[in-house]
Coordinates of C-alpha atoms in Angstrom, one line a residue:
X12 CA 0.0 0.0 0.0
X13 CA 2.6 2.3 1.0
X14 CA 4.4 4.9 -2.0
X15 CA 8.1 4.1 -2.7
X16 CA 10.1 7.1 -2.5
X17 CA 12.6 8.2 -5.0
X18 CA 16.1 8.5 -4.0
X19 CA 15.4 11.7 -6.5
X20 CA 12.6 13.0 -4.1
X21 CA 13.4 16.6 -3.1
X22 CA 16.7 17.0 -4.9
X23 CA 17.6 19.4 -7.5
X24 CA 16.1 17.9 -10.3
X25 CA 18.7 16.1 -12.7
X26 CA 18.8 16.7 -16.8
X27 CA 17.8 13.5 -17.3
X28 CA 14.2 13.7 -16.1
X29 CA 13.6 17.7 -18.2
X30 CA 11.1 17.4 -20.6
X31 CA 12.2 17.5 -23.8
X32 CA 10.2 20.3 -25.4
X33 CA 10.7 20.4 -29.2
X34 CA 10.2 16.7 -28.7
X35 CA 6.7 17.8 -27.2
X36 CA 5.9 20.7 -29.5
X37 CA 6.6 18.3 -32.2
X38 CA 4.4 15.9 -31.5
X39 CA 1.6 18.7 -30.3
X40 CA 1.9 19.3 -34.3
X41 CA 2.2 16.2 -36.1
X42 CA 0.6 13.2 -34.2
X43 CA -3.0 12.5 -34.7
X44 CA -5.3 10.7 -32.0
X45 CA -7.0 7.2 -33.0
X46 CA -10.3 7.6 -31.8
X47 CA -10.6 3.9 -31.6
X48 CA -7.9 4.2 -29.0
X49 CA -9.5 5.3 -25.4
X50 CA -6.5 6.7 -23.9
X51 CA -6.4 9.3 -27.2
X52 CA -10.0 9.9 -27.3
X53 CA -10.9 13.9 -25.3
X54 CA -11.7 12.8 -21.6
X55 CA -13.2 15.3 -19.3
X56 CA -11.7 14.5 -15.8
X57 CA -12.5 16.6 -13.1
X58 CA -9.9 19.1 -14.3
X59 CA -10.7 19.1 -17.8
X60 CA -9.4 17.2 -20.5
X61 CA -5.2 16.5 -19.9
X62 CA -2.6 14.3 -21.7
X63 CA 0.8 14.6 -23.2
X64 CA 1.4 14.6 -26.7
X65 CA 3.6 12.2 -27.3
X66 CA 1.3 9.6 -26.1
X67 CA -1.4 11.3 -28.7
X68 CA -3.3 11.9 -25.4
X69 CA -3.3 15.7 -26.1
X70 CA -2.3 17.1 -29.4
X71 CA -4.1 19.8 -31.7
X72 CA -6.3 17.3 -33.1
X73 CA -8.1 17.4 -29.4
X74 CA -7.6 20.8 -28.7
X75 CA -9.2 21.9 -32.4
X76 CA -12.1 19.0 -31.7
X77 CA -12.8 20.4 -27.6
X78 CA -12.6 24.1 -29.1
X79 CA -15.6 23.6 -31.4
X80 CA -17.6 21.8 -29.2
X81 CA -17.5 24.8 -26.8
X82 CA -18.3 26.8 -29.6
X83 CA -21.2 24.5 -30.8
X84 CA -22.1 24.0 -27.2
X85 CA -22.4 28.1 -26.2
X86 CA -24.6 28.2 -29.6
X87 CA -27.1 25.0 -28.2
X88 CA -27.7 27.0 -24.9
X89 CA -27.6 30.7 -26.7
X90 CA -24.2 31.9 -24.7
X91 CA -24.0 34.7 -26.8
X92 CA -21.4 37.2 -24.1
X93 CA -17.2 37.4 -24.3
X94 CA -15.2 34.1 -23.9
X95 CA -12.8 35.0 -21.3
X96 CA -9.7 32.8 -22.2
X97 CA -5.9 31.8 -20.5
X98 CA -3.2 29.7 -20.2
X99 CA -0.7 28.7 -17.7
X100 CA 3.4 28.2 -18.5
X101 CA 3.1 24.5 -19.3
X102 CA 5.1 24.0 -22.6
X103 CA 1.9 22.8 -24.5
X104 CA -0.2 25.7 -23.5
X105 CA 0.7 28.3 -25.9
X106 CA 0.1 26.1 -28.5
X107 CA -3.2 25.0 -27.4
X108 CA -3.8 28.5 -27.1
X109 CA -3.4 29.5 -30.5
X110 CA -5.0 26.5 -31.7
X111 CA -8.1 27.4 -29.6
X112 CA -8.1 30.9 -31.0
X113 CA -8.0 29.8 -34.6
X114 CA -11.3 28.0 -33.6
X115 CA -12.8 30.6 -31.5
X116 CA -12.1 33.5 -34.3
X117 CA -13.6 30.9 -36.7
X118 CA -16.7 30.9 -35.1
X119 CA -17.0 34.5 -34.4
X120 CA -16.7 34.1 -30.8
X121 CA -16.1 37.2 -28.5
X122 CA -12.8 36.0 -26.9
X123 CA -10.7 38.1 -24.6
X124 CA -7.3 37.3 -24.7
X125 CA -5.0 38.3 -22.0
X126 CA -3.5 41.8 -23.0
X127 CA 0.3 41.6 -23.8
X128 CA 0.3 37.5 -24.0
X129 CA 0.4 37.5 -20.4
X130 CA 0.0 34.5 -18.3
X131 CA -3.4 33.9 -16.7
X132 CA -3.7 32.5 -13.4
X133 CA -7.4 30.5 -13.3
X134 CA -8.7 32.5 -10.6
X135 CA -8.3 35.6 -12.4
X136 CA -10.4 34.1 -15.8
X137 CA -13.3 33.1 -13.0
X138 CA -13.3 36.3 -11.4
X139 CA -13.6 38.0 -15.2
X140 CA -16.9 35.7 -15.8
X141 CA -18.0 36.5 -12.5
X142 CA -17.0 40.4 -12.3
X143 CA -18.8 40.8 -16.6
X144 CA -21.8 38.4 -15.6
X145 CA -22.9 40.2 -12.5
X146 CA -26.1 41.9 -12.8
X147 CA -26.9 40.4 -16.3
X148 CA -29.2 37.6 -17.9
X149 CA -28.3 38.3 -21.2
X150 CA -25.0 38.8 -23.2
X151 CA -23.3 35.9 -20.3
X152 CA -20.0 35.0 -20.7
X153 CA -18.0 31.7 -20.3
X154 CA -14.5 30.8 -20.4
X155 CA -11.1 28.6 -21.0
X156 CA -8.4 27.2 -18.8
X157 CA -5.7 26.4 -20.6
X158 CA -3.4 24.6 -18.1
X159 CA -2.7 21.1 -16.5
X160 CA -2.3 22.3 -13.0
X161 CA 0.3 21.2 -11.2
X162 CA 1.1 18.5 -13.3
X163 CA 4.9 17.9 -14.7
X164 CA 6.0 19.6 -17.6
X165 CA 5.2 17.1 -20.7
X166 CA 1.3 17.9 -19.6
X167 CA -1.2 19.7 -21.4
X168 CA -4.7 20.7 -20.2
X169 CA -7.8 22.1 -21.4
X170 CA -10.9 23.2 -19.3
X171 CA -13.8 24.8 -19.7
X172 CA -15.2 27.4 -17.2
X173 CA -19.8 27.8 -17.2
X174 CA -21.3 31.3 -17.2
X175 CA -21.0 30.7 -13.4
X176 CA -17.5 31.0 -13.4
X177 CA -16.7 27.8 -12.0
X178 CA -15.7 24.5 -13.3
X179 CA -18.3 23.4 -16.3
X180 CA -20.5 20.4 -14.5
X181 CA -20.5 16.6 -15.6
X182 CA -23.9 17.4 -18.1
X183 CA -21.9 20.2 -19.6
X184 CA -18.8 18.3 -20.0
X185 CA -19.9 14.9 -21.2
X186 CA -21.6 16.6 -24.0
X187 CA -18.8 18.7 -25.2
X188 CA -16.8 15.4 -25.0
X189 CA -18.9 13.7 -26.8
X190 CA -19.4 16.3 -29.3
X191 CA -15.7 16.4 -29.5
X192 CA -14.7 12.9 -30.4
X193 CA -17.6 12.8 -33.0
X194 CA -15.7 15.5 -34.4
X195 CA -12.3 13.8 -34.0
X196 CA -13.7 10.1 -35.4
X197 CA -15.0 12.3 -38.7
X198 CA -11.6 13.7 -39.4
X199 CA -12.2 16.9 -37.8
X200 CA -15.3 17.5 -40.3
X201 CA -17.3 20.2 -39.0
X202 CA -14.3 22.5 -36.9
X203 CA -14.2 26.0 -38.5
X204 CA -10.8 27.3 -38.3
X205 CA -8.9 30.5 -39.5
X206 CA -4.9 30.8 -39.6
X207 CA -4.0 31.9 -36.0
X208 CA -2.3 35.1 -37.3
X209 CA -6.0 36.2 -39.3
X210 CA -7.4 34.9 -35.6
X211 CA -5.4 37.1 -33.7
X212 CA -6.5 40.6 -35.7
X213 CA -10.0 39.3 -36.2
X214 CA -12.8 42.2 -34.5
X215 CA -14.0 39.3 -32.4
X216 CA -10.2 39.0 -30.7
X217 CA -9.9 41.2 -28.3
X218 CA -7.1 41.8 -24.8
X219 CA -8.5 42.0 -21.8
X220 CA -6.3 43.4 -18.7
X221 CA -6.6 39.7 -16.6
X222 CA -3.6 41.2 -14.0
X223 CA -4.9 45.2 -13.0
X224 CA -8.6 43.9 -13.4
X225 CA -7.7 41.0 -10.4
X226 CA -4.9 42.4 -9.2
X227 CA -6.9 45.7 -7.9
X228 CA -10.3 44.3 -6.7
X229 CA -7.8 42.0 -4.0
X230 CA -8.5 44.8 -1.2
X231 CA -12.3 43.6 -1.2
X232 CA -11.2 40.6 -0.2
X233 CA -7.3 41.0 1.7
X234 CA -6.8 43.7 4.3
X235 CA -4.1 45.1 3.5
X236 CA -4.2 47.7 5.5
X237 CA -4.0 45.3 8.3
X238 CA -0.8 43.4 7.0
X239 CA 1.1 47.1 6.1
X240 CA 0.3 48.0 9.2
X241 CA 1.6 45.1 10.8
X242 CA 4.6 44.9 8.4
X243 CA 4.2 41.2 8.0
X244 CA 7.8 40.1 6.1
X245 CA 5.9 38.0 3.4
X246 CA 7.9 35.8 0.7
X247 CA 6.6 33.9 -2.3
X248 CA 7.5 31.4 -5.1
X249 CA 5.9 31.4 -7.8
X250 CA 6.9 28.3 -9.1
X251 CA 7.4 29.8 -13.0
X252 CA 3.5 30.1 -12.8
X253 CA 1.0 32.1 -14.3
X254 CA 0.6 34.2 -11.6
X255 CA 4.6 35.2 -12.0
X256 CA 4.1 39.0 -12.4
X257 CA 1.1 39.5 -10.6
X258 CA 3.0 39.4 -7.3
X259 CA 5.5 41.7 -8.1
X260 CA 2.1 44.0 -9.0
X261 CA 0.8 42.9 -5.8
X262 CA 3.4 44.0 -3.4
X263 CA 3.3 47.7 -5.4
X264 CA -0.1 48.9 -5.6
X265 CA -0.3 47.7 -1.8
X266 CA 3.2 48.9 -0.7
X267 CA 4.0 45.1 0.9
X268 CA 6.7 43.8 2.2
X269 CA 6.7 41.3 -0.1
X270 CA 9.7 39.4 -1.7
X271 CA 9.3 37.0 -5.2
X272 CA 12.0 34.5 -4.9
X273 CA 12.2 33.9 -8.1
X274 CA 10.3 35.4 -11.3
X275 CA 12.1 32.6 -13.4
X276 CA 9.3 31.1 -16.2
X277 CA 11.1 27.9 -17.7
X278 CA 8.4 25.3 -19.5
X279 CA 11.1 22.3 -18.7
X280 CA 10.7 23.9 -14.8
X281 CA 14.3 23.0 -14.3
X282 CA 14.6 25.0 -11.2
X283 CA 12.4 22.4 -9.2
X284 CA 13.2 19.9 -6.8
X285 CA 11.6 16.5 -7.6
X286 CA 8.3 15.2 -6.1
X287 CA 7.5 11.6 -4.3
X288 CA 8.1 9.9 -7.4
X289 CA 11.3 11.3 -9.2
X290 CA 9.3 13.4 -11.0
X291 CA 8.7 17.0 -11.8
X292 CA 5.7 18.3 -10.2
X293 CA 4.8 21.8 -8.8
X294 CA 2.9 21.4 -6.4
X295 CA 2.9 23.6 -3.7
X296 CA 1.6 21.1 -1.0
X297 CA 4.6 18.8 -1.8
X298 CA 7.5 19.1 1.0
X299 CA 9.4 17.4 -2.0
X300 CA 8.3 20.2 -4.5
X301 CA 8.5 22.9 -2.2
X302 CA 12.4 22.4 -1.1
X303 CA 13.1 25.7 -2.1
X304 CA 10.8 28.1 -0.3
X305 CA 11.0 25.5 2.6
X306 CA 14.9 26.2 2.8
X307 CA 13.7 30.0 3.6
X308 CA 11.1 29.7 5.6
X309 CA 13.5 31.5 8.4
X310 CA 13.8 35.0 6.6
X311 CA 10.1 35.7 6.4
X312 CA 7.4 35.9 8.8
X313 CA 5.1 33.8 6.7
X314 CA 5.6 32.5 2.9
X315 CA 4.1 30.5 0.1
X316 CA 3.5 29.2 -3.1
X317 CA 1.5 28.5 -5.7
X318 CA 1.4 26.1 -8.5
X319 CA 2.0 26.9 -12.5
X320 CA -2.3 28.2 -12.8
X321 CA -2.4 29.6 -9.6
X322 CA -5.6 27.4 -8.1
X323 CA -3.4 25.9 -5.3
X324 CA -1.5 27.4 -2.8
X325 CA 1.0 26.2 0.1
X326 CA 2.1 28.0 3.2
X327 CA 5.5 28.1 4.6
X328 CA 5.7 29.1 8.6
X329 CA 8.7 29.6 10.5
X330 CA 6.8 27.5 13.6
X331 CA 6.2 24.6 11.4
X332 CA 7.6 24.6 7.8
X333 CA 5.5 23.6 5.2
X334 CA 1.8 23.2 6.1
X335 CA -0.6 20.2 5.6
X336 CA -3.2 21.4 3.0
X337 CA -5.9 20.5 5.6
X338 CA -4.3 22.1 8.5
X339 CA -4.0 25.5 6.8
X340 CA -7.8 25.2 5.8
X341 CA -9.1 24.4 9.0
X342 CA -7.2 27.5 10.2
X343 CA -8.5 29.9 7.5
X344 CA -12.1 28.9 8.1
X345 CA -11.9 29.1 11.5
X346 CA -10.0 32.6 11.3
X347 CA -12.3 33.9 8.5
X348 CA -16.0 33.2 9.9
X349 CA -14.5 35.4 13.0
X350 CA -13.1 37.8 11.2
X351 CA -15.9 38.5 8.1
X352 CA -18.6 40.1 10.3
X353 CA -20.0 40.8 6.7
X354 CA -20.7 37.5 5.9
X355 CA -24.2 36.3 6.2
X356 CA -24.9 34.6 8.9
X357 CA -26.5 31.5 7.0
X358 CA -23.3 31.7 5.1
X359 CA -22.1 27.6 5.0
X360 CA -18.4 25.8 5.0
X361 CA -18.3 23.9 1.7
X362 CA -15.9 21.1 1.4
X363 CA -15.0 17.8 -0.2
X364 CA -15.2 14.3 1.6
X365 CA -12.0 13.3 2.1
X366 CA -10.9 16.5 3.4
X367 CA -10.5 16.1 7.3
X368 CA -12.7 16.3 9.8
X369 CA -10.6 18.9 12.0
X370 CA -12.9 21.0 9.5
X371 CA -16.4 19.7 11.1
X372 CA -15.4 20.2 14.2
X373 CA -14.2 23.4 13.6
X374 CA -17.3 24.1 11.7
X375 CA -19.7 23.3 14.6
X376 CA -17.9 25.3 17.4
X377 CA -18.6 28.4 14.5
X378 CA -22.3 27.3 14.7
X379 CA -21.7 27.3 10.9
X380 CA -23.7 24.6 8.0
X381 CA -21.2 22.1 6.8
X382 CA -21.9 21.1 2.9
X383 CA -19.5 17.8 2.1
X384 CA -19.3 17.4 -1.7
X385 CA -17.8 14.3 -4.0
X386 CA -14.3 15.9 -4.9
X387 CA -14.7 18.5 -7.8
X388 CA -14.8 22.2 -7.1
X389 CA -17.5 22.3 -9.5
X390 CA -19.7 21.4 -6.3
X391 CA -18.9 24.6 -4.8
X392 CA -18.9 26.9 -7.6
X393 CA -23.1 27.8 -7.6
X394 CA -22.9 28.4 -3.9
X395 CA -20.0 30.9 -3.6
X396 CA -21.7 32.7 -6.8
X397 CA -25.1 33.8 -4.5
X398 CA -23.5 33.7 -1.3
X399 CA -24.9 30.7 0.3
X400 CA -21.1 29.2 0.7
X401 CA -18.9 31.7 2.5
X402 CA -15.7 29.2 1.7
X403 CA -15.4 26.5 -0.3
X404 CA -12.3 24.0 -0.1
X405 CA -10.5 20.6 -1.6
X406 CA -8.1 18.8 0.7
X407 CA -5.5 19.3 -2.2
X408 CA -5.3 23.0 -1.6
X409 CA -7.7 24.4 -3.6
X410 CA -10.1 26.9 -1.7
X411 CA -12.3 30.0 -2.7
X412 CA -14.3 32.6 -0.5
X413 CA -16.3 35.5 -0.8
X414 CA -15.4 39.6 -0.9
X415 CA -15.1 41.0 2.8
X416 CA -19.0 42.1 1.9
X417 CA -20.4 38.9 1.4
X418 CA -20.3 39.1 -2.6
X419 CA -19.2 36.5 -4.8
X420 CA -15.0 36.6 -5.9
X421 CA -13.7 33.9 -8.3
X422 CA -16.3 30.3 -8.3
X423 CA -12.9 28.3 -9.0
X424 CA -9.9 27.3 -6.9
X425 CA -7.7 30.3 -6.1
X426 CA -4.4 30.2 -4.9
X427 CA -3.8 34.0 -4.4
X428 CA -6.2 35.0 -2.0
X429 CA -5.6 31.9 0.9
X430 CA -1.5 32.4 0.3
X431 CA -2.4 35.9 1.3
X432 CA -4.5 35.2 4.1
X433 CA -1.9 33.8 5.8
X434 CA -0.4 36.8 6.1
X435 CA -3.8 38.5 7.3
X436 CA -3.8 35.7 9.7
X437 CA 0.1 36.6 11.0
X438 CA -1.1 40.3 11.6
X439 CA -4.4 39.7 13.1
X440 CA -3.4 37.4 15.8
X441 CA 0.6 38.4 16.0
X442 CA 1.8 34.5 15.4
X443 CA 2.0 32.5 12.0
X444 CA -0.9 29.9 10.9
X445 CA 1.3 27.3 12.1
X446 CA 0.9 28.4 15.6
X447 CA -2.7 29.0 14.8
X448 CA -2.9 25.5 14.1
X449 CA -1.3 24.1 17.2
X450 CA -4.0 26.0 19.0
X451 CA -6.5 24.6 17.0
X452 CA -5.7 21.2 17.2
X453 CA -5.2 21.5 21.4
X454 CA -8.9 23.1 21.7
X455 CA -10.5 20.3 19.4
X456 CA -8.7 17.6 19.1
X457 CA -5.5 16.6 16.6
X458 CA -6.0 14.6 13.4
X459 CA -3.4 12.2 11.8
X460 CA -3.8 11.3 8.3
X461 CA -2.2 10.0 5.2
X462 CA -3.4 8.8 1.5
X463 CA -2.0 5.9 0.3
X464 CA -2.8 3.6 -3.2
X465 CA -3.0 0.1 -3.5
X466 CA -3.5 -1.9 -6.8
X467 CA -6.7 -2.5 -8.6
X468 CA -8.1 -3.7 -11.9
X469 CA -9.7 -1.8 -14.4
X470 CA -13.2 -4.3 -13.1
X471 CA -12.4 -3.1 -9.1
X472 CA -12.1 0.5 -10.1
X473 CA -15.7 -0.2 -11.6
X474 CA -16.8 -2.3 -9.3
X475 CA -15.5 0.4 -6.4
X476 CA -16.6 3.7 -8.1
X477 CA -20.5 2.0 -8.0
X478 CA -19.7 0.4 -4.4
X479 CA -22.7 0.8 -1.5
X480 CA -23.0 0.7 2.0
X481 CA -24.6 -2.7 1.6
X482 CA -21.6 -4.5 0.5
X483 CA -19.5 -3.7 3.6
X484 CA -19.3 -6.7 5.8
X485 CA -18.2 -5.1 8.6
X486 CA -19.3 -2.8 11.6
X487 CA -16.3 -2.0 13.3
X488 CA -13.5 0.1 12.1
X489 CA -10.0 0.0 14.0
X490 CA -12.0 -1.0 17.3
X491 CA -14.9 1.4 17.0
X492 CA -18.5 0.7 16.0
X493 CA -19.2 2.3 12.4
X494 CA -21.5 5.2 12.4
X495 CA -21.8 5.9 8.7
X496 CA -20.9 4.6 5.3
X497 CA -22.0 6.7 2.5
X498 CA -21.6 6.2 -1.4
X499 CA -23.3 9.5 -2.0
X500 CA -22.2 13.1 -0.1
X501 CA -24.2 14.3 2.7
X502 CA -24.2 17.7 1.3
X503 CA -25.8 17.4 -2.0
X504 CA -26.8 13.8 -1.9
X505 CA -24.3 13.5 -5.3
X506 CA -21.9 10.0 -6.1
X507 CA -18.7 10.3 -4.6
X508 CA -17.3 7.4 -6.8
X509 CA -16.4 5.4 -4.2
X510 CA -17.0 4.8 -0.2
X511 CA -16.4 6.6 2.8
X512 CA -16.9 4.9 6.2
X513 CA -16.9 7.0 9.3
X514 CA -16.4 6.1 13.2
X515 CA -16.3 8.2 16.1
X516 CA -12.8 9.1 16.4
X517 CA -11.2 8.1 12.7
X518 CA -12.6 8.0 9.2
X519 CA -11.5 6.2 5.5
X520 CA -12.3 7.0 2.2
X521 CA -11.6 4.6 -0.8
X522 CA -12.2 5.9 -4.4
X523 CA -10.3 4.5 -7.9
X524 CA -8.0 6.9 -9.7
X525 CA -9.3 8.2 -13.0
X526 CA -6.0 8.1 -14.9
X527 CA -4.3 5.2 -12.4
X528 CA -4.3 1.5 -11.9
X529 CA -5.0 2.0 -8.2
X530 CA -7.3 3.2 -6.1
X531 CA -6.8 5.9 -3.1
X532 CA -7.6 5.1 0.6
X533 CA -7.6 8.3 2.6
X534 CA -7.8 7.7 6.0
X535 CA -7.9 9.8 9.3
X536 CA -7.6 9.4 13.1
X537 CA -7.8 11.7 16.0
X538 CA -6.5 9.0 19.0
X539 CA -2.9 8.5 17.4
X540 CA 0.0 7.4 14.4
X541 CA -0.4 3.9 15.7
X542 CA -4.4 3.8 15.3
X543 CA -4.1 6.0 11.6
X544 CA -1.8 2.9 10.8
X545 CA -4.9 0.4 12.3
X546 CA -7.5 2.3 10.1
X547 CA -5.0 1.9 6.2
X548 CA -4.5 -1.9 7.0
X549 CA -8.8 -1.9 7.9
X550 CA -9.5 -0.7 5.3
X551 CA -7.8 -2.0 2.5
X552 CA -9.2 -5.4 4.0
X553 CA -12.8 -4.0 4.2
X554 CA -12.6 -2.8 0.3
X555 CA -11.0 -5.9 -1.0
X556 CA -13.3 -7.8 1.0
X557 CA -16.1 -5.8 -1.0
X558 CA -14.7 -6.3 -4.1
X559 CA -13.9 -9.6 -4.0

């Protein structure tokens, strides 16, 4: 069950593992998909559709195919406002992004391109659909994500954002999926397309300032006053991500103290340290991945980082180091339904089911509604647009929240905002979120988790993705009496492709990877390391047992 760690694992990363990008760009160019072929038909995870091109997983062929089913798909439902498009620092996004445009132009679509061929964090494309759509039912607009998260280098991804701003939903995406592979299978029959230099002077192409437009409506959400005031010593790593010059604009109009460790933008992202695995990945939650920041954490009062789109962050503490996605949430909720007086008071904590339970607790000490969603941000997205949510979170470190007055920010994952929270949270209370934490966890109790994988079929993934409560044979769960096993989340009643099963003082989770031949078992305790260990061994048993 356990992950073997590379000897390569938070080491400067060697020339041997740097993608090889005209290797890449290449392929993007040349190699068709065979539609017959699953792994190089379009696939709409829960992040879009990703792939590499040199498997033919993502190439223009997909990216041409996805672009005019959007287009075909915003004509279906009469989506007739600005396209609000961007792309991360991945090697394979620029090319996407032409490609898209030469589709988009085609079509006569309204796109807004970011002005100057900036990068585009995907906070700052939601928060243009939210910011244009406000106030309207007519004339909506929609948008494109042009990234593969956090993801290493040889990925390519391609998401599309609904008129709410958020992540498009499942009905949304399996029909431009479907539409797109019909489109793929008839030899790209049907895609309108223009040369991308007749798509980039076309009336319907127009920039868009993504950077001043986000950059200046943060003090509706931040206090910066507060952090000036305090003069919090803040430090951040980019990570060569979209979001690479907004800092630097940050810390100006705001007069921080605020230092950018690096502004280096490198698609092969050389200067990383490797992940888990031996490979490179950026993401911020990763002590492996976050080497570099880590190795500073002394000369700042609080720091962090985001990855290459900008939807994750991670926060660096002098107290603690590198914090625990799920620890630095439970701290931010429980800091920002004090501190929001704003807020309404119905206002709920959104957040995924295998995110911990340190959350729930802290949740009903605020008197606060809990709403626990499958994983997908997409859950949250509705709720943070009218204000029901206040905050919405994933226990890989993607969170949003609303403006200081209770209005809707960006429906997606955004990195900026809870990186600079932390230092609201350093000024406020005069010690880092790491300290926060330890007082958290001494009032209400302190969790131990992990995530492991363990092997499985492509029939167990099936068989564990459609899994119910029936099938467990059990009703004890590291020495405690079950209380709950649920196939479907408590907060909207949805599939959570797969099982959770929860006692009174520990929790698991078991769902199958979507691109993996494993499934995940998350698993929490609040007694100890030694009963965390009890609870993975349980419940591999009680899974396999199930699928047997």
């Amino acid at each position: 069950m356990s992950q073997i760690i590379s000897p390569l694992a938070g080491k400067p990363a060697p020339a041997s593992i740097l993608a090889d990008v005209p290797a890449l760009l290449a392929a993007y160019a040349e190699l068709r998909p065979d539609a017959s072929v699953a792994a190089q038909r379009v696939a709409f995870g829960t992040s879009g559709h990703r792939g590499n091109s040199l498997d033919r997983s993502f190439n223009a062929w997909h990216i041409l195919a996805i672009s005019q089913a959007i287009c075909d798909y915003r004509k279906r439902q009469g989506i007739d406002g600005p396209l609000f498009i961007g792309l991360d620092t991945h090697a394979l996004s620029q090319p996407a992004f032409e490609t898209a445009l030469e589709v988009l132009a085609a079509n006569g679509v309204d796109t807004m391109i970011a002005r100057g061929g900036e990068f585009t964090p995907t906070p700052a494309i939601s928060h243009a659909i939210v910011a244009h759509n406000r106030g309207r039912t007519r004339g909506l607009a929609d948008g494109i994500v042009i990234t593969p998260s956090h993801n290493p280098p040889d990925n390519g991804g391609f998401k599309y954002n609904a008129i709410n701003g958020g992540p498009a939903g499942t009905e949304i995406t399996a029909w431009v999926q479907n539409r797109a592979n019909e489109l793929i299978e008839a030899g790209l029959k049907g895609v309108e397309r223009m040369p991308y230099a007749q798509a980039r002077a076309a009336s319907c192409v127009r920039e868009h300032d993504y950077l001043n437009n986000y950059v200046a409506d943060l003090a509706n959400i931040v206090d910066f006053d507060l952090i000036r005031g305090a003069g919090v010593h803040m430090g951040v790593d980019p990570l060569g991500g979209a979001g690479v010059r907004y800092w630097s604009a940050i810390a100006e109009r705001y007069r921080l103290d605020l230092t950018v460790v690096s502004d280096t933008v490198d698609p092969q992202f050389a200067f990383m340290t490797a992940d888990w695995d031996g490979k490179i990945r950026m993401d911020p939650s990763s002590n492996y991945a976050m080497q570099r920041l880590i190795g500073l954490k002394d000369q700042y009062d609080v720091a962090f980082a985001c990855d290459p789109d900008h939807d994750r962050h991670g926060v660096v503490t002098r107290s603690g180091g590198l914090m625990e996605p799920n620890h630095y949430l439970s701290v931010l909720i429980d800091y920002l339904f004090r501190h929001r007086p704003q807020w309404s008071d119905q206002a709920a904590v959104g957040k995924t089911v295998v995110s911990t339970a340190l959350i729930d607790r802290v949740v009903e000490r605020l008197g606060r509604r809990l709403f626990e969603v499958p994983v997908g941000f997409k859950w949250f997205s509705d709720g943070l647009l009218d204000g029901s949510l206040g905050f919405g979170c994933e226990e890989s470190a993607g969170a949003s929240l609303l403006r200081r007055d209770g209005t809707a920010w960006s429906t997606d994952k955004d990195g900026l905002v809870p990186a600079l929270l932390s230092a609201e949270i350093t000024a406020r209370r005069g010690r880092d979120p790491g300290e926060a934490y330890a007082q958290l966890t001494d009032e209400l109790g302190k969790p131990f988790a992990s995530r492991v994988d363990a092997a499985a079929t492509p029939a167990q993934k099936a068989r564990l993705s459609k899994l119910s409560p029936e099938q467990l044979r059990t009703d004890r769960l590291a020495g405690d009496a079950i209380e709950q096993v649920l196939s479907t989340a408590p907060g909207n009643g949805e599939a959570i492709g797969g099982i959770k099963v929860v006692a009174a003082d520990g929790w698991f989770a078991a769902r199958p990877s979507g691109t993996e031949a494993i499934y995940k078992i998350y698993a929490e305790s609040f007694k100890s390391e030694d009963h965390l260990r009890r609870l993975l061994q349980e419940a591999q048993q009680i899974v396999d047992a199930a699928l047997a």
